[in-house]
Amino acid sequence: MKRILFTFVFFSLIIKVSGQISIESIQDSINYQLIAYPQEKMYLHTDRNFYVPGEKIWFKAYLVDAVTHQAPTKSKYVYVELINSSDSLVERVMIRQGADSLYYGNIFLSEIVPEGFYTLRAYTRYMENMGAEYFFKKNIRIGKLNSGKNDDKKKKKLANKDYDVTFYPEGGNLQEGKLCIVAFKSLNESGRSEDITGTITDEVGTIVCNVNTYHSGMGNFTIAAEKNKEYFLKCINGKGVEKKFKLPPARNGCSIKTSRTGSNWFVSLVKSSDFTEQSLYLLVYSKGVVLYFAPWNDKKEYLSFSKKKLPAGVIQILLLDENMNPLSERLIFNKNENETKLAFSTDKPVYEKREKVNTDLYISDSEGVALSGNVSVAITDDKDFQTDTTTTILSSLLLSSELRGYIENPAFYLKNDLKSVFALDMLMMTHGWRRYDIPEVIKGKKEYPEYAFEETKYITGQVKSFLLEKPVENGDVTMLSSSGGFGMLTTNSLGYFSFYGFDFPDSTKFFIKANNKKGSESVLLFVNPETFPRLQHISGIQDLTEEDSIDDGNAFIQKAELRAQYDDDMRVIHLPEVVITGKKKVAKRDEIRLQNWINAGSDVTIYREDIEKRHAHRVSDLLLTVAGVRVSGNGSITIRGASGPPLILIDGIETEAMSGFDPLEMVTVEDIESIDVFKGANAAIFGMRGANGAISITTRRGSTDIASKRPLNYASISPLGFQKPVEFYSPKYDTPQSKQSVNPDYRTTIFWKPDISISSEGKASFEFYTADFPTTYSVVIEGISSDGQIIRQVEKIEIK
């Protein structure tokens, strides 16, 4: 707040303009909007971005106010999803805000997760007001031994021939007869950047200039477009596909032009030859603060702004008419070096194997004043791979969360080399502002959120009469949870009910029963299923750069698999050799399963032992690994090539959705003995009912009346609950015996701690033990100070 107030005072010239609009009144309008519709940003710090099946993805979610970057917001829950390349859910966890106001957890990767690129997505229910493009997204890689052999094939498979080019004149429009800068963006069919080369020509084919992409499908050129004349881009991509695109026509108007030097930003106007002079106003805005507002003075060629006195991040510059209608917009990104400082120290310059490392941190602002807050620390072995340089807390909160559209490798633009500086300006021209509609806010037209902050969990539904299906008013609804919770309420005049004011850990089961006001059970109970945003994988090749690549991928994977094998061996009890005599029997798993003879013809069978290995919470989780089976964000199941949901059988009984619950929720994972999936020709055994495939579930007790005996006034559900905190295991070699132990230390993440608190004196500390190999460690420290300043630093520790 001190920084915001300083900036406001510096730029508040208190210039009164027509209609009694001043910088003060505009700031008041924006403040009212921020109160009416606060927004959130999300960033996910992971321990690394490359994993092996059987491992955990450790993460910390930084949920902050979109304007101040301060935490926490009013959202109590954060959702983190792992999405595969088929836009199907692999895993979803819900993290509850801890007593320390932090959000952290993990996603377990089953041993049978296929190799490939996956998208991590994180959001809150409140962020759904803005849409899924505002969610945090990051690609990670899951690999297996020798997984790199097919990389070239994958890239060829992902190659797209068709592409499209979009033009973005600086300030919004080409001005007739005036030299203007035009940025462009080339994207292929998958939505990824496409490199092109070509020429700009006029309508008779005269070449105006040559063009080519500069970075990530973006480029720019200058043109003085004449009135009533058409211009075209003739271009070709790397695959030899030639295309022609028409440029937007030149107009009679006025637009913003920006330029920069080492220490200043300059803002000027480009006016067409026939522009009618009128009263114009310039507004400069960033992070909830009006930095400048005044009438445009035609006597001045340009306005100058000091970079040091502007905040870091995206700044919106608007040209407005006297009615506050926008005429032109330009975004700039200000790199302000006055950022947080982090002093990192260890008790020794070099360490030996299995030695304790004591680390101290001191965090301050640019003036050396101590900052409080919290950070997370991830320590990895440089021989395994380099740290993630594509997505950082800085690039996410300052850049990609402020702009429309997906940004490939956002951290690249925050470098200080010349290429990054030029590319960053093209990015500002090709990606629009994604937060508040400031011109409308100035006019007093505020936006309001549709969904409130999620501060509690809900279970809702409706009760209807059995025969006429009319709402049952004042009906009794009772809810009992598997953890012992109990609730009772009555329905309203429309038969609706809502349990709220509670939360629960994952795998909690709820049993709900409804009666009418006279106590009769002849009613229908409908429980509203929990829905989630549509799943979407970040298409194309993962954002891994050469710097992030694994030096010896197979060596790391082998190390990770040895670690997983060692962990498994620790749980195995070795018995003396036993000689078995007797008659061979059919496996019990098939005895129960084949009581329903139809199961013998299935395409895929998931047995009980497979189920136990997968650590699944729901039946839909088990089906994720079956080729051709797709699970949508709301949990619905389809089989490849089908036009509708598959036939569901439970112990041979055909089951349909009823009474407000999914048929797959009628049994828990613990109840299941096996699952048989019928696809294609094998589903023909069910006739027309199997046209969309079939899923046959055999329960462990082999009962044949689960579905038929379920009363219609009753429902059993297992909604997504919060993940119980699990601490990252870090060994301690604090005794001679532990140091000399023959058990190998194959840690793939050396150390992970998401909850390091920074004291009011700016101090924090942590300790860990080194592993078994001489190397260097990368120490990635990310966090947020109490006043919203972003913290990021990478340090090194040497092991001999």
PDB file of N, CA and C in Angstrom, residues 191-260:
ATOM      1  N   GLY A 191      -3.045 -24.042 -32.225  1.00  0.00           N
ATOM      2  CA  GLY A 191      -2.988 -22.854 -31.397  1.00  0.00           C
ATOM      3  C   GLY A 191      -1.589 -22.482 -30.964  1.00  0.00           C
ATOM      4  N   ARG A 192      -0.568 -23.134 -31.538  1.00  0.00           N
ATOM      5  CA  ARG A 192       0.821 -22.832 -31.201  1.00  0.00           C
ATOM      6  C   ARG A 192       1.415 -21.912 -32.258  1.00  0.00           C
ATOM      7  N   SER A 193       2.515 -21.261 -31.889  1.00  0.00           N
ATOM      8  CA  SER A 193       3.142 -20.297 -32.791  1.00  0.00           C
ATOM      9  C   SER A 193       3.707 -20.985 -34.031  1.00  0.00           C
ATOM     10  N   GLU A 194       3.694 -20.250 -35.135  1.00  0.00           N
ATOM     11  CA  GLU A 194       4.166 -20.782 -36.420  1.00  0.00           C
ATOM     12  C   GLU A 194       5.086 -19.739 -37.056  1.00  0.00           C
ATOM     13  N   ASP A 195       6.296 -20.129 -37.403  1.00  0.00           N
ATOM     14  CA  ASP A 195       7.233 -19.215 -38.045  1.00  0.00           C
ATOM     15  C   ASP A 195       6.899 -19.075 -39.525  1.00  0.00           C
ATOM     16  N   ILE A 196       6.949 -17.838 -40.015  1.00  0.00           N
ATOM     17  CA  ILE A 196       6.664 -17.563 -41.427  1.00  0.00           C
ATOM     18  C   ILE A 196       7.630 -16.500 -41.958  1.00  0.00           C
ATOM     19  N   THR A 197       7.744 -16.427 -43.277  1.00  0.00           N
ATOM     20  CA  THR A 197       8.430 -15.336 -43.966  1.00  0.00           C
ATOM     21  C   THR A 197       7.529 -14.889 -45.115  1.00  0.00           C
ATOM     22  N   GLY A 198       7.689 -13.631 -45.537  1.00  0.00           N
ATOM     23  CA  GLY A 198       6.838 -13.164 -46.635  1.00  0.00           C
ATOM     24  C   GLY A 198       7.066 -11.714 -46.977  1.00  0.00           C
ATOM     25  N   THR A 199       6.125 -11.162 -47.732  1.00  0.00           N
ATOM     26  CA  THR A 199       6.193  -9.764 -48.171  1.00  0.00           C
ATOM     27  C   THR A 199       4.842  -9.098 -47.985  1.00  0.00           C
ATOM     28  N   ILE A 200       4.882  -7.786 -47.741  1.00  0.00           N
ATOM     29  CA  ILE A 200       3.674  -6.958 -47.744  1.00  0.00           C
ATOM     30  C   ILE A 200       3.571  -6.313 -49.120  1.00  0.00           C
ATOM     31  N   THR A 201       2.433  -6.494 -49.763  1.00  0.00           N
ATOM     32  CA  THR A 201       2.225  -5.933 -51.099  1.00  0.00           C
ATOM     33  C   THR A 201       0.946  -5.110 -51.124  1.00  0.00           C
ATOM     34  N   ASP A 202       0.859  -4.211 -52.094  1.00  0.00           N
ATOM     35  CA  ASP A 202      -0.395  -3.472 -52.258  1.00  0.00           C
ATOM     36  C   ASP A 202      -1.308  -4.251 -53.204  1.00  0.00           C
ATOM     37  N   GLU A 203      -2.414  -3.632 -53.585  1.00  0.00           N
ATOM     38  CA  GLU A 203      -3.437  -4.339 -54.360  1.00  0.00           C
ATOM     39  C   GLU A 203      -3.009  -4.680 -55.784  1.00  0.00           C
ATOM     40  N   VAL A 204      -1.952  -4.022 -56.271  1.00  0.00           N
ATOM     41  CA  VAL A 204      -1.473  -4.328 -57.619  1.00  0.00           C
ATOM     42  C   VAL A 204      -0.212  -5.182 -57.588  1.00  0.00           C
ATOM     43  N   GLY A 205       0.183  -5.612 -56.417  1.00  0.00           N
ATOM     44  CA  GLY A 205       1.322  -6.511 -56.293  1.00  0.00           C
ATOM     45  C   GLY A 205       2.649  -5.852 -56.018  1.00  0.00           C
ATOM     46  N   THR A 206       2.669  -4.536 -55.839  1.00  0.00           N
ATOM     47  CA  THR A 206       3.918  -3.842 -55.533  1.00  0.00           C
ATOM     48  C   THR A 206       4.370  -4.180 -54.120  1.00  0.00           C
ATOM     49  N   ILE A 207       5.629  -4.583 -53.994  1.00  0.00           N
ATOM     50  CA  ILE A 207       6.148  -4.968 -52.673  1.00  0.00           C
ATOM     51  C   ILE A 207       6.425  -3.726 -51.837  1.00  0.00           C
ATOM     52  N   VAL A 208       5.860  -3.695 -50.635  1.00  0.00           N
ATOM     53  CA  VAL A 208       6.062  -2.588 -49.698  1.00  0.00           C
ATOM     54  C   VAL A 208       7.246  -2.873 -48.787  1.00  0.00           C
ATOM     55  N   CYS A 209       7.310  -4.107 -48.241  1.00  0.00           N
ATOM     56  CA  CYS A 209       8.410  -4.498 -47.364  1.00  0.00           C
ATOM     57  C   CYS A 209       8.425  -6.011 -47.202  1.00  0.00           C
ATOM     58  N   ASN A 210       9.537  -6.523 -46.704  1.00  0.00           N
ATOM     59  CA  ASN A 210       9.661  -7.933 -46.366  1.00  0.00           C
ATOM     60  C   ASN A 210       9.373  -8.132 -44.881  1.00  0.00           C
ATOM     61  N   VAL A 211       8.820  -9.279 -44.552  1.00  0.00           N
ATOM     62  CA  VAL A 211       8.505  -9.563 -43.147  1.00  0.00           C
ATOM     63  C   VAL A 211       8.925 -10.985 -42.798  1.00  0.00           C
ATOM     64  N   ASN A 212       9.168 -11.205 -41.524  1.00  0.00           N
ATOM     65  CA  ASN A 212       9.401 -12.556 -41.009  1.00  0.00           C
ATOM     66  C   ASN A 212       9.141 -12.547 -39.507  1.00  0.00           C
ATOM     67  N   THR A 213       8.836 -13.713 -38.987  1.00  0.00           N
ATOM     68  CA  THR A 213       8.593 -13.808 -37.543  1.00  0.00           C
ATOM     69  C   THR A 213       9.912 -13.604 -36.793  1.00  0.00           C
ATOM     70  N   TYR A 214       9.783 -12.947 -35.654  1.00  0.00           N
ATOM     71  CA  TYR A 214      10.957 -12.620 -34.833  1.00  0.00           C
ATOM     72  C   TYR A 214      11.107 -13.593 -33.671  1.00  0.00           C
ATOM     73  N   HIS A 215       9.979 -13.897 -33.018  1.00  0.00           N
ATOM     74  CA  HIS A 215       9.998 -14.831 -31.886  1.00  0.00           C
ATOM     75  C   HIS A 215       8.592 -15.349 -31.639  1.00  0.00           C
ATOM     76  N   SER A 216       8.481 -16.656 -31.444  1.00  0.00           N
ATOM     77  CA  SER A 216       7.225 -17.289 -31.045  1.00  0.00           C
ATOM     78  C   SER A 216       6.062 -16.881 -31.941  1.00  0.00           C
ATOM     79  N   GLY A 217       6.291 -16.894 -33.253  1.00  0.00           N
ATOM     80  CA  GLY A 217       5.235 -16.586 -34.210  1.00  0.00           C
ATOM     81  C   GLY A 217       4.911 -15.114 -34.346  1.00  0.00           C
ATOM     82  N   MET A 218       5.644 -14.243 -33.642  1.00  0.00           N
ATOM     83  CA  MET A 218       5.375 -12.805 -33.687  1.00  0.00           C
ATOM     84  C   MET A 218       6.423 -12.076 -34.519  1.00  0.00           C
ATOM     85  N   GLY A 219       6.006 -10.966 -35.099  1.00  0.00           N
ATOM     86  CA  GLY A 219       6.903 -10.088 -35.835  1.00  0.00           C
ATOM     87  C   GLY A 219       6.257  -8.731 -35.987  1.00  0.00           C
ATOM     88  N   ASN A 220       6.936  -7.781 -36.634  1.00  0.00           N
ATOM     89  CA  ASN A 220       6.312  -6.488 -36.914  1.00  0.00           C
ATOM     90  C   ASN A 220       6.929  -5.856 -38.159  1.00  0.00           C
ATOM     91  N   PHE A 221       6.270  -4.843 -38.661  1.00  0.00           N
ATOM     92  CA  PHE A 221       6.749  -4.096 -39.818  1.00  0.00           C
ATOM     93  C   PHE A 221       6.130  -2.710 -39.763  1.00  0.00           C
ATOM     94  N   THR A 222       6.650  -1.789 -40.547  1.00  0.00           N
ATOM     95  CA  THR A 222       6.092  -0.433 -40.613  1.00  0.00           C
ATOM     96  C   THR A 222       5.522  -0.205 -42.008  1.00  0.00           C
ATOM     97  N   ILE A 223       4.440   0.565 -42.043  1.00  0.00           N
ATOM     98  CA  ILE A 223       3.769   0.830 -43.323  1.00  0.00           C
ATOM     99  C   ILE A 223       3.029   2.158 -43.225  1.00  0.00           C
ATOM    100  N   ALA A 224       3.054   2.922 -44.313  1.00  0.00           N
ATOM    101  CA  ALA A 224       2.246   4.134 -44.429  1.00  0.00           C
ATOM    102  C   ALA A 224       1.111   3.808 -45.401  1.00  0.00           C
ATOM    103  N   ALA A 225       0.009   3.343 -44.866  1.00  0.00           N
ATOM    104  CA  ALA A 225      -1.104   2.874 -45.694  1.00  0.00           C
ATOM    105  C   ALA A 225      -1.872   4.052 -46.289  1.00  0.00           C
ATOM    106  N   GLU A 226      -2.137   3.983 -47.577  1.00  0.00           N
ATOM    107  CA  GLU A 226      -2.852   5.058 -48.240  1.00  0.00           C
ATOM    108  C   GLU A 226      -4.361   4.842 -48.153  1.00  0.00           C
ATOM    109  N   LYS A 227      -5.089   5.924 -48.289  1.00  0.00           N
ATOM    110  CA  LYS A 227      -6.547   5.898 -48.201  1.00  0.00           C
ATOM    111  C   LYS A 227      -7.139   5.073 -49.355  1.00  0.00           C
ATOM    112  N   ASN A 228      -8.141   4.255 -49.025  1.00  0.00           N
ATOM    113  CA  ASN A 228      -8.885   3.441 -49.993  1.00  0.00           C
ATOM    114  C   ASN A 228      -7.983   2.470 -50.767  1.00  0.00           C
ATOM    115  N   LYS A 229      -6.914   2.037 -50.155  1.00  0.00           N
ATOM    116  CA  LYS A 229      -6.011   1.103 -50.805  1.00  0.00           C
ATOM    117  C   LYS A 229      -5.908  -0.171 -49.958  1.00  0.00           C
ATOM    118  N   GLU A 230      -5.822  -1.336 -50.634  1.00  0.00           N
ATOM    119  CA  GLU A 230      -5.737  -2.596 -49.911  1.00  0.00           C
ATOM    120  C   GLU A 230      -4.302  -3.108 -49.902  1.00  0.00           C
ATOM    121  N   TYR A 231      -3.959  -3.786 -48.781  1.00  0.00           N
ATOM    122  CA  TYR A 231      -2.614  -4.342 -48.624  1.00  0.00           C
ATOM    123  C   TYR A 231      -2.725  -5.791 -48.155  1.00  0.00           C
ATOM    124  N   PHE A 232      -1.724  -6.586 -48.543  1.00  0.00           N
ATOM    125  CA  PHE A 232      -1.780  -8.011 -48.260  1.00  0.00           C
ATOM    126  C   PHE A 232      -0.429  -8.523 -47.754  1.00  0.00           C
ATOM    127  N   LEU A 233      -0.494  -9.594 -46.982  1.00  0.00           N
ATOM    128  CA  LEU A 233       0.703 -10.346 -46.605  1.00  0.00           C
ATOM    129  C   LEU A 233       0.702 -11.651 -47.393  1.00  0.00           C
ATOM    130  N   LYS A 234       1.737 -11.858 -48.199  1.00  0.00           N
ATOM    131  CA  LYS A 234       1.949 -13.134 -48.868  1.00  0.00           C
ATOM    132  C   LYS A 234       3.079 -13.834 -48.135  1.00  0.00           C
ATOM    133  N   CYS A 235       2.800 -15.034 -47.608  1.00  0.00           N
ATOM    134  CA  CYS A 235       3.787 -15.662 -46.727  1.00  0.00           C
ATOM    135  C   CYS A 235       3.834 -17.173 -46.930  1.00  0.00           C
ATOM    136  N   ILE A 236       4.871 -17.771 -46.342  1.00  0.00           N
ATOM    137  CA  ILE A 236       5.067 -19.216 -46.409  1.00  0.00           C
ATOM    138  C   ILE A 236       5.627 -19.672 -45.064  1.00  0.00           C
ATOM    139  N   ASN A 237       5.171 -20.845 -44.602  1.00  0.00           N
ATOM    140  CA  ASN A 237       5.702 -21.366 -43.342  1.00  0.00           C
ATOM    141  C   ASN A 237       6.810 -22.376 -43.612  1.00  0.00           C
ATOM    142  N   GLY A 238       7.354 -22.970 -42.560  1.00  0.00           N
ATOM    143  CA  GLY A 238       8.468 -23.895 -42.699  1.00  0.00           C
ATOM    144  C   GLY A 238       8.120 -25.180 -43.403  1.00  0.00           C
ATOM    145  N   LYS A 239       6.830 -25.463 -43.550  1.00  0.00           N
ATOM    146  CA  LYS A 239       6.392 -26.694 -44.220  1.00  0.00           C
ATOM    147  C   LYS A 239       6.017 -26.441 -45.679  1.00  0.00           C
ATOM    148  N   GLY A 240       6.293 -25.218 -46.135  1.00  0.00           N
ATOM    149  CA  GLY A 240       6.065 -24.909 -47.535  1.00  0.00           C
ATOM    150  C   GLY A 240       4.646 -24.500 -47.879  1.00  0.00           C
ATOM    151  N   VAL A 241       3.817 -24.204 -46.893  1.00  0.00           N
ATOM    152  CA  VAL A 241       2.431 -23.810 -47.160  1.00  0.00           C
ATOM    153  C   VAL A 241       2.371 -22.300 -47.386  1.00  0.00           C
ATOM    154  N   GLU A 242       1.946 -21.908 -48.588  1.00  0.00           N
ATOM    155  CA  GLU A 242       1.841 -20.488 -48.929  1.00  0.00           C
ATOM    156  C   GLU A 242       0.415 -19.999 -48.701  1.00  0.00           C
ATOM    157  N   LYS A 243       0.296 -18.806 -48.118  1.00  0.00           N
ATOM    158  CA  LYS A 243      -1.030 -18.236 -47.867  1.00  0.00           C
ATOM    159  C   LYS A 243      -0.982 -16.719 -48.078  1.00  0.00           C
ATOM    160  N   LYS A 244      -2.176 -16.150 -48.179  1.00  0.00           N
ATOM    161  CA  LYS A 244      -2.305 -14.708 -48.394  1.00  0.00           C
ATOM    162  C   LYS A 244      -3.330 -14.157 -47.405  1.00  0.00           C
ATOM    163  N   PHE A 245      -2.962 -13.059 -46.719  1.00  0.00           N
ATOM    164  CA  PHE A 245      -3.835 -12.467 -45.710  1.00  0.00           C
ATOM    165  C   PHE A 245      -3.985 -10.959 -45.979  1.00  0.00           C
ATOM    166  N   LYS A 246      -5.205 -10.469 -45.783  1.00  0.00           N
ATOM    167  CA  LYS A 246      -5.482  -9.046 -46.015  1.00  0.00           C
ATOM    168  C   LYS A 246      -5.252  -8.245 -44.746  1.00  0.00           C
ATOM    169  N   LEU A 247      -4.552  -7.135 -44.852  1.00  0.00           N
ATOM    170  CA  LEU A 247      -4.322  -6.252 -43.712  1.00  0.00           C
ATOM    171  C   LEU A 247      -5.590  -5.447 -43.414  1.00  0.00           C
ATOM    172  N   PRO A 248      -5.775  -4.990 -42.171  1.00  0.00           N
ATOM    173  CA  PRO A 248      -6.913  -4.120 -41.873  1.00  0.00           C
ATOM    174  C   PRO A 248      -6.781  -2.801 -42.623  1.00  0.00           C
ATOM    175  N   PRO A 249      -7.879  -2.188 -43.041  1.00  0.00           N
ATOM    176  CA  PRO A 249      -7.802  -0.946 -43.821  1.00  0.00           C
ATOM    177  C   PRO A 249      -7.347   0.242 -42.977  1.00  0.00           C
ATOM    178  N   ALA A 250      -6.713   1.197 -43.620  1.00  0.00           N
ATOM    179  CA  ALA A 250      -6.335   2.439 -42.942  1.00  0.00           C
ATOM    180  C   ALA A 250      -7.585   3.263 -42.670  1.00  0.00           C
ATOM    181  N   ARG A 251      -7.568   3.978 -41.543  1.00  0.00           N
ATOM    182  CA  ARG A 251      -8.745   4.757 -41.140  1.00  0.00           C
ATOM    183  C   ARG A 251      -8.360   6.208 -40.862  1.00  0.00           C
ATOM    184  N   ASN A 252      -9.384   7.004 -40.766  1.00  0.00           N
ATOM    185  CA  ASN A 252      -9.217   8.401 -40.379  1.00  0.00           C
ATOM    186  C   ASN A 252      -9.377   8.474 -38.859  1.00  0.00           C
ATOM    187  N   GLY A 253      -8.300   8.743 -38.170  1.00  0.00           N
ATOM    188  CA  GLY A 253      -8.398   8.752 -36.718  1.00  0.00           C
ATOM    189  C   GLY A 253      -7.096   9.125 -36.061  1.00  0.00           C
ATOM    190  N   CYS A 254      -6.932   8.636 -34.814  1.00  0.00           N
ATOM    191  CA  CYS A 254      -5.779   8.989 -34.001  1.00  0.00           C
ATOM    192  C   CYS A 254      -5.423   7.792 -33.124  1.00  0.00           C
ATOM    193  N   SER A 255      -4.148   7.490 -32.970  1.00  0.00           N
ATOM    194  CA  SER A 255      -3.748   6.352 -32.162  1.00  0.00           C
ATOM    195  C   SER A 255      -2.478   6.655 -31.374  1.00  0.00           C
ATOM    196  N   ILE A 256      -2.259   5.843 -30.346  1.00  0.00           N
ATOM    197  CA  ILE A 256      -1.112   6.011 -29.456  1.00  0.00           C
ATOM    198  C   ILE A 256       0.125   5.376 -30.072  1.00  0.00           C
ATOM    199  N   LYS A 257       1.256   6.049 -29.892  1.00  0.00           N
ATOM    200  CA  LYS A 257       2.542   5.513 -30.303  1.00  0.00           C
ATOM    201  C   LYS A 257       3.477   5.608 -29.099  1.00  0.00           C
ATOM    202  N   THR A 258       4.239   4.536 -28.836  1.00  0.00           N
ATOM    203  CA  THR A 258       5.171   4.552 -27.701  1.00  0.00           C
ATOM    204  C   THR A 258       6.587   4.254 -28.183  1.00  0.00           C
ATOM    205  N   SER A 259       7.538   4.713 -27.421  1.00  0.00           N
ATOM    206  CA  SER A 259       8.948   4.396 -27.641  1.00  0.00           C
ATOM    207  C   SER A 259       9.638   4.459 -26.282  1.00  0.00           C
ATOM    208  N   ARG A 260      10.877   4.028 -26.226  1.00  0.00           N
ATOM    209  CA  ARG A 260      11.567   3.976 -24.944  1.00  0.00           C
ATOM    210  C   ARG A 260      13.060   4.215 -25.136  1.00  0.00           C
TER     211      ARG A 260
END
